[in-house]
Tab-separated table of C-alpha atoms in Angstrom:
chain	number	residue	atom	x	y	z
A	1	MET	CA	28.759	50.800	20.279
A	2	ASN	CA	30.089	47.810	22.229
A	3	GLU	CA	26.867	47.157	24.127
A	4	VAL	CA	24.729	47.286	20.556
A	5	ILE	CA	26.640	44.762	18.998
A	6	GLU	CA	26.261	42.568	22.037
A	7	ALA	CA	22.800	43.310	21.811
A	8	PHE	CA	22.912	42.119	18.177
A	9	ARG	CA	24.830	38.489	19.673
A	10	LEU	CA	21.910	38.441	22.599
A	11	VAL	CA	19.180	38.501	19.519
A	12	ALA	CA	20.536	36.452	17.418
A	13	ALA	CA	21.120	33.488	19.653
A	14	PRO	CA	19.558	30.098	18.703
A	15	ASP	CA	16.846	30.415	21.696
A	16	VAL	CA	15.422	33.799	21.026
A	17	VAL	CA	14.871	32.961	17.209
A	18	ILE	CA	12.948	29.749	17.853
A	19	ALA	CA	10.909	32.247	20.553
A	20	ILE	CA	10.623	34.783	18.252
A	21	VAL	CA	9.321	32.432	15.388
A	22	ALA	CA	7.228	30.326	17.411
A	23	SER	CA	5.442	32.974	19.678
A	24	ALA	CA	4.585	34.906	16.496
A	25	ILE	CA	2.938	32.050	14.977
A	26	TYR	CA	1.014	31.879	18.368
A	27	GLY	CA	0.480	34.931	18.791
A	28	LEU	CA	-1.466	35.196	15.141
A	29	VAL	CA	-3.337	31.736	15.684
A	30	VAL	CA	-4.578	32.728	19.145
A	31	GLY	CA	-5.377	36.509	18.243
A	32	SER	CA	-7.696	35.235	15.028
A	33	LEU	CA	-9.724	33.102	17.324
A	34	PRO	CA	-12.753	35.149	18.183
A	35	GLY	CA	-13.322	35.791	21.817
A	36	LEU	CA	-9.412	34.931	22.841
A	37	SER	CA	-7.778	38.373	23.419
A	38	ALA	CA	-4.035	39.222	23.122
A	39	THR	CA	-3.737	39.742	26.694
A	40	MET	CA	-5.066	35.566	27.509
A	41	ALA	CA	-2.125	34.478	25.084
A	42	THR	CA	0.614	36.571	26.865
A	43	ALA	CA	-0.715	35.297	29.639
A	44	LEU	CA	-0.401	31.474	28.816
A	45	LEU	CA	3.126	32.020	27.675
A	46	VAL	CA	3.795	32.939	31.609
A	47	PRO	CA	4.973	28.850	32.291
A	48	VAL	CA	6.886	28.532	29.182
A	49	THR	CA	9.193	31.401	29.958
A	50	PHE	CA	10.331	29.766	33.043
A	51	TRP	CA	12.712	27.379	31.085
A	52	LEU	CA	13.825	30.042	28.782
A	53	SER	CA	16.312	33.092	29.009
A	54	PRO	CA	15.844	36.155	29.682
A	55	ILE	CA	15.797	37.589	26.472
A	56	ALA	CA	13.928	34.184	24.551
A	57	ALA	CA	11.481	34.963	27.552
A	58	ILE	CA	10.682	38.602	27.318
A	59	ALA	CA	10.672	37.822	22.892
A	60	THR	CA	7.987	35.519	23.675
A	61	ILE	CA	5.891	38.416	25.319
A	62	ILE	CA	6.737	41.061	22.845
A	63	THR	CA	6.319	39.341	19.579
A	64	ALA	CA	2.888	37.284	20.804
A	65	SER	CA	1.273	40.660	22.003
A	66	ALA	CA	2.112	42.343	18.637
A	67	MET	CA	0.491	39.110	16.270
A	68	ALA	CA	-2.454	38.627	18.521
A	69	ILE	CA	-3.205	42.293	18.254
A	70	PHE	CA	-2.779	42.386	14.481
A	71	SER	CA	-4.594	38.906	14.059
A	72	GLY	CA	-7.475	39.708	15.821
A	73	ASP	CA	-8.445	42.032	12.870
A	74	ILE	CA	-9.233	38.943	11.087
A	75	PRO	CA	-12.718	37.313	12.330
A	76	GLY	CA	-13.462	40.872	12.669
A	77	CYS	CA	-13.356	41.992	9.088
A	78	LEU	CA	-14.856	38.366	7.568
A	79	LEU	CA	-16.903	37.277	10.549
A	80	ARG	CA	-17.752	40.789	12.194
A	81	ILE	CA	-16.922	39.338	15.294
A	82	PRO	CA	-13.244	41.188	17.098
A	83	GLY	CA	-10.619	38.468	17.554
A	84	THR	CA	-9.379	40.987	20.263
A	85	PRO	CA	-11.161	43.916	22.074
A	86	ALA	CA	-8.771	45.969	20.134
A	87	SER	CA	-10.263	45.176	16.785
A	88	ALA	CA	-13.285	46.097	17.890
A	89	ALA	CA	-13.346	49.471	17.373
A	90	TYR	CA	-13.442	48.611	13.852
A	91	THR	CA	-14.976	45.602	13.193
A	92	ASP	CA	-18.120	47.389	11.072
A	93	GLU	CA	-16.074	49.607	9.577
A	94	ALA	CA	-13.916	46.264	7.930
A	95	TYR	CA	-16.934	43.947	7.670
A	96	ALA	CA	-18.675	46.798	5.430
A	97	MET	CA	-15.995	46.701	3.054
A	98	THR	CA	-15.484	42.929	2.918
A	99	ARG	CA	-18.978	43.274	1.853
A	100	LYS	CA	-18.131	45.790	-0.879
A	101	GLY	CA	-15.638	43.126	-2.088
A	102	GLN	CA	-12.933	44.667	-0.609
A	103	ALA	CA	-11.563	42.031	1.803
A	104	GLU	CA	-8.113	42.272	0.748
A	105	MET	CA	-7.658	46.021	0.829
A	106	ALA	CA	-9.381	45.643	5.000
A	107	LEU	CA	-6.795	42.976	5.942
A	108	GLY	CA	-3.862	44.401	4.291
A	109	ALA	CA	-4.722	47.992	6.117
A	110	GLY	CA	-4.973	46.331	9.371
A	111	LEU	CA	-1.559	44.085	8.664
A	112	TRP	CA	0.480	47.301	7.035
A	113	PHE	CA	-0.489	50.427	9.586
A	114	SER	CA	-0.299	47.629	12.544
A	115	ALA	CA	3.341	47.089	11.854
A	116	ILE	CA	4.252	51.201	10.746
A	117	GLY	CA	2.227	51.787	14.131
A	118	GLY	CA	4.390	48.635	15.916
A	119	ILE	CA	7.574	50.346	14.560
A	120	VAL	CA	6.886	54.088	15.475
A	121	GLY	CA	5.559	52.960	18.603
A	122	THR	CA	9.522	51.395	19.239
A	123	LEU	CA	10.856	54.327	17.766
A	124	SER	CA	9.125	56.436	20.663
A	125	LEU	CA	10.261	53.821	23.578
A	126	VAL	CA	13.897	54.072	22.306
A	127	LEU	CA	13.537	57.724	22.517
A	128	MET	CA	11.432	58.225	25.610
A	129	ALA	CA	12.647	55.529	27.908
A	130	PRO	CA	16.742	56.937	28.680
A	131	LEU	CA	15.733	60.251	28.948
A	132	LEU	CA	13.221	59.628	31.520
A	133	ALA	CA	15.533	57.065	32.749
A	134	GLU	CA	18.044	60.096	33.545
A	135	MET	CA	14.990	61.845	35.252
A	136	ALA	CA	14.171	59.024	37.523
A	137	LEU	CA	17.444	58.785	39.032
A	138	SER	CA	16.512	61.541	40.953
A	139	PHE	CA	13.493	60.115	42.289
A	140	SER	CA	12.960	59.074	45.953
A	141	THR	CA	10.259	56.987	47.709
A	142	PHE	CA	7.886	60.071	47.825
A	143	GLU	CA	7.814	60.851	43.755
A	144	TYR	CA	7.424	57.166	43.705
A	145	PHE	CA	4.554	56.793	45.911
A	146	TRP	CA	2.949	59.494	44.282
A	147	LEU	CA	4.044	58.054	40.749
A	148	ALA	CA	2.427	54.933	41.718
A	149	PHE	CA	-0.904	56.263	43.314
A	150	LEU	CA	-1.536	58.681	39.870
A	151	GLY	CA	-1.034	55.719	38.134
A	152	LEU	CA	-4.152	53.467	39.665
A	153	MET	CA	-5.697	56.342	39.261
A	154	CYS	CA	-5.182	57.086	35.224
A	155	ALA	CA	-6.806	53.536	35.680
A	156	THR	CA	-10.087	54.461	36.634
A	157	LEU	CA	-10.300	57.425	34.417
A	158	VAL	CA	-9.128	55.674	31.263
A	159	ALA	CA	-12.069	52.911	31.981
A	160	ARG	CA	-14.652	52.749	29.373
A	161	SER	CA	-16.884	51.646	32.408
A	162	SER	CA	-18.055	53.946	35.047
A	163	PRO	CA	-15.662	55.298	37.604
A	164	ILE	CA	-17.076	54.529	40.613
A	165	LYS	CA	-16.736	50.765	39.086
A	166	ALA	CA	-13.305	51.134	38.144
A	167	ILE	CA	-12.013	52.892	41.574
A	168	ALA	CA	-14.044	49.349	43.294
A	169	SER	CA	-12.205	46.968	41.050
A	170	MET	CA	-8.780	49.247	41.758
A	171	LEU	CA	-9.599	49.226	45.522
A	172	LEU	CA	-10.204	45.605	45.875
A	173	GLY	CA	-6.984	44.617	43.253
A	174	LEU	CA	-5.426	46.869	46.233
A	175	LEU	CA	-6.743	44.511	49.216
A	176	VAL	CA	-5.704	41.445	47.543
A	177	SER	CA	-2.121	42.962	47.390
A	178	CYS	CA	-2.240	43.132	51.522
A	179	ILE	CA	-2.625	39.363	51.729
A	180	GLY	CA	0.198	37.996	53.190
A	181	MET	CA	2.935	38.741	55.448
A	182	GLU	CA	4.983	40.445	52.547
A	183	ASN	CA	4.825	44.411	54.167
A	184	PRO	CA	7.301	47.013	55.903
A	185	ALA	CA	5.718	45.461	59.067
A	186	GLY	CA	6.112	41.506	58.311
A	187	THR	CA	2.746	40.490	60.005
A	188	PRO	CA	-0.372	38.367	58.762
A	189	ARG	CA	-2.600	39.882	57.229
A	190	PHE	CA	-5.930	38.625	55.843
A	191	THR	CA	-4.095	34.620	55.976
A	192	PHE	CA	-7.378	33.139	58.042
A	193	GLY	CA	-4.910	30.699	59.369
A	194	LEU	CA	-3.827	29.363	55.815
A	195	THR	CA	0.346	29.083	55.317
A	196	ASP	CA	-0.012	28.928	51.916
A	197	LEU	CA	-1.333	32.574	51.949
A	198	LEU	CA	1.543	33.711	54.201
A	199	GLY	CA	3.531	34.001	51.078
A	200	GLY	CA	0.699	36.553	49.898
A	201	ILE	CA	-0.861	35.905	45.972
A	202	GLU	CA	1.583	35.826	43.532
A	203	PRO	CA	0.397	38.375	40.458
A	204	ILE	CA	0.828	35.539	37.894
A	205	PRO	CA	-1.992	33.174	39.325
A	206	ALA	CA	-4.286	35.859	39.562
A	207	LEU	CA	-3.981	37.229	35.979
A	208	VAL	CA	-4.133	33.856	34.489
A	209	GLY	CA	-6.919	33.266	36.034
A	210	VAL	CA	-8.573	36.995	35.325
A	211	PHE	CA	-7.775	37.107	31.983
A	212	ALA	CA	-7.492	33.079	30.694
A	213	VAL	CA	-10.003	30.843	32.730
A	214	SER	CA	-12.535	33.585	32.359
A	215	GLU	CA	-12.667	33.444	29.040
A	216	VAL	CA	-12.877	30.192	29.147
A	217	MET	CA	-16.185	30.587	31.199
A	218	ARG	CA	-17.296	33.254	28.608
A	219	ALA	CA	-17.211	30.717	25.801
A	220	MET	CA	-19.110	28.645	27.523
A	221	ALA	CA	-21.807	30.883	28.300
A	222	THR	CA	-22.460	32.473	24.806
A	223	ALA	CA	-23.280	30.752	21.353
A	224	GLU	CA	-20.283	29.125	18.966
A	225	PRO	CA	-19.771	31.772	16.029
A	226	PRO	CA	-20.395	31.169	12.209
A	227	LYS	CA	-17.765	29.244	10.806
A	228	LEU	CA	-16.327	30.640	7.779
A	229	PRO	CA	-16.348	29.448	4.121
A	230	ASP	CA	-13.510	28.888	1.866
A	231	ARG	CA	-12.158	31.657	0.113
A	232	LYS	CA	-9.486	32.907	-1.779
A	233	PHE	CA	-7.589	36.055	-1.044
A	234	GLY	CA	-5.978	38.561	-4.186
A	235	SER	CA	-2.974	40.617	-3.528
A	236	ILE	CA	-3.450	41.551	0.245
A	237	LEU	CA	-1.193	44.844	0.462
A	238	ALA	CA	-2.124	45.924	-2.894
A	239	GLY	CA	-3.641	49.598	-2.825
A	240	GLN	CA	-1.478	50.018	0.564
A	241	TRP	CA	1.465	52.729	-0.395
A	242	MET	CA	-1.602	54.305	-2.019
A	243	LEU	CA	-3.357	54.145	1.474
A	244	THR	CA	-0.518	55.717	2.991
A	245	LYS	CA	0.351	58.340	0.515
A	246	LYS	CA	-3.353	59.346	0.549
A	247	TYR	CA	-4.219	58.828	4.670
A	248	GLN	CA	-0.598	60.034	6.008
A	249	TRP	CA	-2.153	62.931	8.037
A	250	PRO	CA	-4.361	60.299	10.145
A	251	MET	CA	-1.973	57.889	10.259
A	252	TRP	CA	0.547	59.369	11.849
A	253	ARG	CA	-1.848	61.051	14.365
A	254	GLY	CA	-3.090	57.306	14.777
A	255	ASN	CA	0.564	56.913	15.945
A	256	LEU	CA	0.846	59.993	18.544
A	257	ILE	CA	-2.569	59.180	19.850
A	258	GLY	CA	-1.296	55.364	20.183
A	259	ILE	CA	1.846	56.274	21.874
A	260	ILE	CA	0.211	58.809	24.551
A	261	ILE	CA	-2.552	56.668	25.555
A	262	GLY	CA	0.203	53.681	25.615
A	263	VAL	CA	2.195	55.547	28.232
A	264	LEU	CA	-1.060	56.068	30.271
A	265	PRO	CA	-1.585	53.058	32.785
A	266	GLY	CA	-3.989	50.786	32.601
A	267	ALA	CA	-5.235	52.043	29.184
A	268	GLY	CA	-3.639	49.217	26.332
A	269	ALA	CA	-3.720	49.263	22.588
A	270	ASP	CA	-8.018	48.817	23.367
A	271	MET	CA	-8.729	51.951	24.031
A	272	ALA	CA	-5.945	53.733	21.567
A	273	ALA	CA	-8.058	52.571	18.661
A	274	TRP	CA	-11.301	53.341	20.156
A	275	VAL	CA	-9.879	57.424	20.634
A	276	SER	CA	-8.375	57.207	17.609
A	277	TYR	CA	-11.114	55.904	15.254
A	278	ALA	CA	-13.273	58.854	16.911
A	279	MET	CA	-10.741	61.217	16.619
A	280	SER	CA	-10.505	59.807	12.885
A	281	LYS	CA	-14.420	60.754	12.148
A	282	LYS	CA	-14.047	63.855	14.042
A	283	PHE	CA	-11.402	65.253	11.649
A	284	SER	CA	-12.302	63.547	8.047
A	285	LYS	CA	-12.927	65.695	5.772
A	286	GLU	CA	-15.717	62.552	5.005
A	287	PRO	CA	-17.282	61.834	7.817
A	288	GLU	CA	-20.444	60.687	6.080
A	289	LYS	CA	-18.358	57.834	4.325
A	290	PHE	CA	-17.783	56.138	8.448
A	291	GLY	CA	-19.421	52.726	8.887
A	292	THR	CA	-20.153	52.061	4.961
A	293	GLY	CA	-16.965	50.527	4.678
A	294	HIS	CA	-14.068	53.891	4.322
A	295	PRO	CA	-10.167	52.763	5.017
A	296	GLU	CA	-9.598	55.772	7.312
A	297	GLY	CA	-10.629	54.744	10.399
A	298	LEU	CA	-8.894	51.247	9.748
A	299	VAL	CA	-5.945	53.277	9.035
A	300	GLU	CA	-5.662	55.352	12.160
A	301	ALA	CA	-7.069	52.602	14.322
A	302	GLY	CA	-4.885	49.898	12.705
A	303	ALA	CA	-1.489	52.346	13.548
A	304	SER	CA	-2.775	53.461	16.709
A	305	ASN	CA	-3.789	49.915	18.731
A	306	ASN	CA	0.277	48.670	17.540
A	307	ALA	CA	2.178	51.974	18.251
A	308	SER	CA	0.447	52.375	21.974
A	309	LEU	CA	1.450	48.742	22.679
A	310	ALA	CA	5.686	49.547	22.705
A	311	SER	CA	4.944	53.009	24.484
A	312	GLY	CA	3.090	51.051	27.387
A	313	TRP	CA	6.746	49.116	28.199
A	314	VAL	CA	8.492	52.763	29.023
A	315	PRO	CA	6.111	53.131	32.277
A	316	SER	CA	6.663	49.164	33.155
A	317	LEU	CA	10.560	49.194	32.704
A	318	LEU	CA	11.458	52.211	34.133
A	319	PHE	CA	9.050	52.628	37.485
A	320	GLY	CA	7.303	48.772	37.137
A	321	ILE	CA	4.293	50.728	36.760
A	322	PRO	CA	1.812	48.476	33.473
A	323	GLY	CA	0.913	50.929	31.137
A	324	ASP	CA	-1.689	48.178	29.978
A	325	THR	CA	-2.560	44.470	31.164
A	326	ILE	CA	-0.207	42.842	28.485
A	327	THR	CA	2.676	44.623	30.826
A	328	ALA	CA	1.826	43.679	34.198
A	329	ILE	CA	2.278	40.108	33.084
A	330	ALA	CA	5.717	41.505	31.426
A	331	ILE	CA	6.381	43.046	34.752
A	332	GLY	CA	6.427	39.952	36.785
A	333	VAL	CA	7.987	37.690	33.899
A	334	LEU	CA	10.849	40.744	34.060
A	335	TYR	CA	10.937	40.332	38.199
A	336	MET	CA	11.217	35.883	37.365
A	337	LYS	CA	14.142	37.033	35.178
A	338	GLY	CA	16.393	39.164	37.626
A	339	LEU	CA	15.464	42.090	35.079
A	340	ASN	CA	14.441	44.292	37.619
A	341	PRO	CA	12.056	47.162	36.800
A	342	GLY	CA	13.689	50.964	37.053
A	343	PRO	CA	15.501	53.405	35.517
A	344	THR	CA	18.674	51.557	36.791
A	345	LEU	CA	17.812	48.746	33.720
A	346	PHE	CA	18.743	51.000	31.482
A	347	THR	CA	22.930	51.884	32.797
A	348	GLU	CA	23.232	48.386	34.547
A	349	ASN	CA	21.777	46.411	31.949
A	350	ALA	CA	21.769	48.668	28.897
A	351	ARG	CA	22.417	44.946	26.451
A	352	SER	CA	19.474	43.951	27.261
A	353	MET	CA	17.050	46.617	26.354
A	354	TYR	CA	19.013	47.055	22.944
A	355	ALA	CA	17.368	43.485	22.349
A	356	LEU	CA	14.572	44.128	23.499
A	357	TYR	CA	14.322	47.336	21.152
A	358	LEU	CA	15.593	44.910	18.502
A	359	ILE	CA	12.761	42.295	19.442
A	360	PHE	CA	10.201	44.830	18.888
A	361	ILE	CA	11.544	46.029	15.174
A	362	ILE	CA	11.732	42.260	14.218
A	363	ALA	CA	8.423	41.151	15.449
A	364	ASN	CA	6.642	44.221	13.859
A	365	ILE	CA	8.756	43.607	10.575
A	366	ILE	CA	8.132	39.203	10.194
A	367	MET	CA	4.701	40.493	11.166
A	368	ILE	CA	3.886	41.128	7.805
A	369	PRO	CA	4.685	38.125	5.902
A	370	LEU	CA	3.382	35.772	8.617
A	371	GLY	CA	0.398	38.029	8.658
A	372	ILE	CA	0.006	37.496	4.717
A	373	VAL	CA	0.427	33.666	5.342
A	374	MET	CA	-2.374	34.151	7.974
A	375	ILE	CA	-4.831	35.862	6.725
A	376	ARG	CA	-4.288	33.017	3.316
A	377	ILE	CA	-4.921	30.039	5.780
A	378	ALA	CA	-7.962	32.045	7.885
A	379	SER	CA	-10.416	30.231	6.896
A	380	LYS	CA	-9.184	26.921	8.081
A	381	VAL	CA	-8.117	28.390	11.564
A	382	LEU	CA	-11.210	29.716	12.413
A	383	ARG	CA	-13.097	26.545	12.063
A	384	ALA	CA	-11.746	25.215	14.911
A	385	PRO	CA	-13.971	23.879	16.920
A	386	ARG	CA	-14.666	26.167	20.010
A	387	ALA	CA	-15.130	22.401	22.437
A	388	SER	CA	-11.292	21.364	21.435
A	389	ILE	CA	-10.041	24.847	22.180
A	390	MET	CA	-10.917	25.703	25.480
A	391	PRO	CA	-10.105	22.485	27.380
A	392	VAL	CA	-6.797	22.981	26.397
A	393	ILE	CA	-6.567	26.285	27.462
A	394	LEU	CA	-7.890	25.085	30.490
A	395	LEU	CA	-4.960	22.981	30.895
A	396	LEU	CA	-2.660	25.158	29.883
A	397	CYS	CA	-3.816	27.596	32.652
A	398	ALA	CA	-3.640	24.738	35.680
A	399	VAL	CA	-0.148	23.634	34.000
A	400	GLY	CA	1.116	26.574	33.788
A	401	ALA	CA	-0.480	27.673	37.846
A	402	TYR	CA	1.564	24.412	39.190
A	403	ALA	CA	4.516	25.413	37.444
A	404	THR	CA	4.451	28.639	39.720
A	405	GLY	CA	4.288	27.645	42.799
A	406	ASN	CA	4.828	24.006	42.690
A	407	ASN	CA	1.946	23.651	44.700
A	408	LEU	CA	-2.094	22.690	43.902
A	409	PHE	CA	-2.636	25.750	45.708
A	410	SER	CA	-1.880	28.158	43.022
A	411	VAL	CA	-4.132	25.960	40.775
A	412	LEU	CA	-7.239	26.600	42.870
A	413	LEU	CA	-6.252	30.421	43.044
A	414	VAL	CA	-6.354	30.508	38.869
A	415	GLY	CA	-9.911	28.797	39.262
A	416	ALA	CA	-10.758	31.158	42.086
A	417	PHE	CA	-9.539	34.551	40.235
A	418	GLY	CA	-11.608	33.366	36.410
A	419	ILE	CA	-14.441	33.044	38.401
A	420	LEU	CA	-13.953	36.368	40.334
A	421	GLY	CA	-12.791	38.254	36.456
A	422	PHE	CA	-15.982	36.004	34.685
A	423	VAL	CA	-18.243	37.881	37.790
A	424	MET	CA	-17.079	41.358	37.457
A	425	GLU	CA	-17.011	41.654	33.800
A	426	ARG	CA	-20.547	40.101	33.515
A	427	ASN	CA	-21.607	43.035	35.773
A	428	GLY	CA	-19.206	46.165	34.294
A	429	TYR	CA	-16.566	46.012	36.642
A	430	PRO	CA	-12.973	46.558	34.976
A	431	VAL	CA	-10.943	43.828	35.184
A	432	ALA	CA	-7.916	45.734	34.213
A	433	ALA	CA	-8.184	48.440	37.096
A	434	LEU	CA	-8.492	44.942	39.408
A	435	VAL	CA	-4.817	43.668	37.722
A	436	LEU	CA	-3.348	47.128	38.353
A	437	GLY	CA	-4.097	46.815	41.984
A	438	ILE	CA	-2.244	43.196	42.694
A	439	VAL	CA	0.473	44.288	40.625
A	440	MET	CA	0.862	47.697	42.318
A	441	GLY	CA	-0.438	47.503	45.713
A	442	THR	CA	2.617	46.030	47.212
A	443	MET	CA	4.593	49.253	45.294
A	444	VAL	CA	2.419	51.602	46.598
A	445	GLU	CA	2.242	50.959	50.342
A	446	GLN	CA	6.135	49.837	50.533
A	447	ASN	CA	7.098	53.597	49.337
A	448	PHE	CA	4.429	54.864	51.307
A	449	ILE	CA	5.763	53.706	54.742
A	450	THR	CA	9.268	54.207	54.076
A	451	SER	CA	8.810	57.951	53.047
A	452	LEU	CA	7.136	58.413	56.519
A	453	ILE	CA	9.547	56.487	58.265
A	454	LYS	CA	12.294	59.161	56.326
A	455	SER	CA	10.135	61.660	57.550
A	456	ASP	CA	9.493	60.784	60.960
A	457	GLY	CA	5.958	60.720	60.572
A	458	ASP	CA	5.762	64.197	58.778
A	459	VAL	CA	3.565	63.693	55.617
A	460	MET	CA	4.654	67.524	54.308
A	461	PRO	CA	7.753	66.267	52.544
A	462	PHE	CA	5.294	64.302	49.898
A	463	PHE	CA	4.388	67.824	49.083
A	464	GLU	CA	7.312	69.831	49.617
A	465	ARG	CA	9.180	68.388	47.078
A	466	PRO	CA	8.851	69.899	43.828
A	467	VAL	CA	8.424	66.512	41.557
A	468	SER	CA	6.489	64.757	44.368
A	469	ALA	CA	4.103	68.209	44.718
A	470	VAL	CA	2.788	67.768	40.724
A	471	LEU	CA	2.770	64.526	40.692
A	472	ALA	CA	0.934	64.932	44.189
A	473	ALA	CA	-1.990	67.801	42.838
A	474	MET	CA	-2.308	65.429	38.955
A	475	THR	CA	-3.382	61.935	41.372
A	476	ILE	CA	-5.554	64.692	43.725
A	477	GLY	CA	-7.141	66.176	40.443
A	478	ALA	CA	-7.360	62.364	38.958
A	479	LEU	CA	-8.966	60.911	42.347
A	480	LEU	CA	-11.328	63.944	42.243
A	481	TRP	CA	-12.049	63.908	38.639
A	482	PRO	CA	-15.246	60.915	39.213
A	483	LEU	CA	-16.927	63.363	41.853
A	484	GLY	CA	-16.649	66.406	39.691
A	485	VAL	CA	-18.524	64.009	36.487
A	486	TRP	CA	-21.068	62.942	39.473
A	487	ILE	CA	-21.744	66.571	40.563
A	488	TRP	CA	-21.984	67.933	36.854
A	489	ASN	CA	-24.608	65.200	35.628
A	490	ARG	CA	-26.515	65.522	38.505
A	491	THR	CA	-26.820	68.827	38.266
A	492	GLY	CA	-27.805	68.354	34.253
A	493	GLY	CA	-24.273	70.618	33.583
A	494	ARG	CA	-25.580	73.914	35.401
A	495	ARG	CA	-23.707	76.417	37.756
A	496	LEU	CA	-23.784	74.893	41.386
A	497	PRO	CA	-26.244	77.894	43.420
A	498	ALA	CA	-23.275	80.035	45.373
């Protein structure tokens, strides 16, 4: 009980309260601008976290990402241009409701069910994380190796592009993580004689480049979105309680799907929204109404994408394995602030974990009043010219990169990864798999080498321990899955000859 009281005291600190409110407004604005993702909003906050306390730093990441995921619905509903990838799944449905004169109901559903999904996802984090932490305390380097490897494989399985391209992206990320001399042997690798590369590639500049600079380049290559005309909105939350009662099963199904997908490394809110919308249509009693302005899909997908945000922190806090691209950035901030992910985080820093739970709940509660205000001023925010926004984002990327390493090389790294991210996305290679490779490469290698040293070069202990054997079977299955799909497609689903 003392830890819980201390957590309330930590969250009530003036700097944390200011961080929550400021990052909430920031997340709502950035998420509502077409083309600027929640991940990019989070990446741009990293330089700010240098000067914040650990709890305030995490509060900015949690609050901004939750707000940005919701506010991406606003341009999708009003302009048919999704503000974030998570909103793309149901943009056509929301826009159809707007054309029928139901913009308030569509935006209200996005806001109301996002808040409910976020709170349910937080409860799943509160329940799952301590139980899994107890189990994780018995893990050795053998289990951690397979767990990290399984995370990488899951990222390739859930990618919306081809599995081959996802694996190629992941391998490129692993290659980047090999740069430098911070490896078990202490041998410089791929440094090409540059002293700046001896320390390796820090994940933060790579993440800022891949998610923020590439977004700026993509904006330069696409046409300016149409301006939103001035309009007055009626009651935003009118009718939401009726929708909650009418579609309570889709809502709970969306929450459950979001929680499950959030725990999968590399999946994230956009995957949860797509899967939930498809499930809603499949199990609906009125599937023929989907696409014509039917709110059922919005209820399920809206609940799902925010539920996945909170549950994505489960593997991140327990094992240092990102549940999505946002928690990949959050892991970097956790390490920077001395809150190293792992099961001991729940025993040695219990008050910080309780504070994190409270911040999640507060963020989803204040989302409702702030979201209503954001919807009402949306026409003014969406009129901001892209030509004035993008240079500011680029400047923030450069300043943030310089702050991470206090040298110009970090700025060049951000630019290089921005170009790499832009080229990869233009050619259908998922950048999420690249990011997971960079973040988790060191974890895979260190646990693999340490395990071999402990077993004196014998690989059998990787398969002899019960938990390790189960994780190994799952990882090998995930590795062979793309090959099985390829063979199935080549044979047209026919049985192979004996």
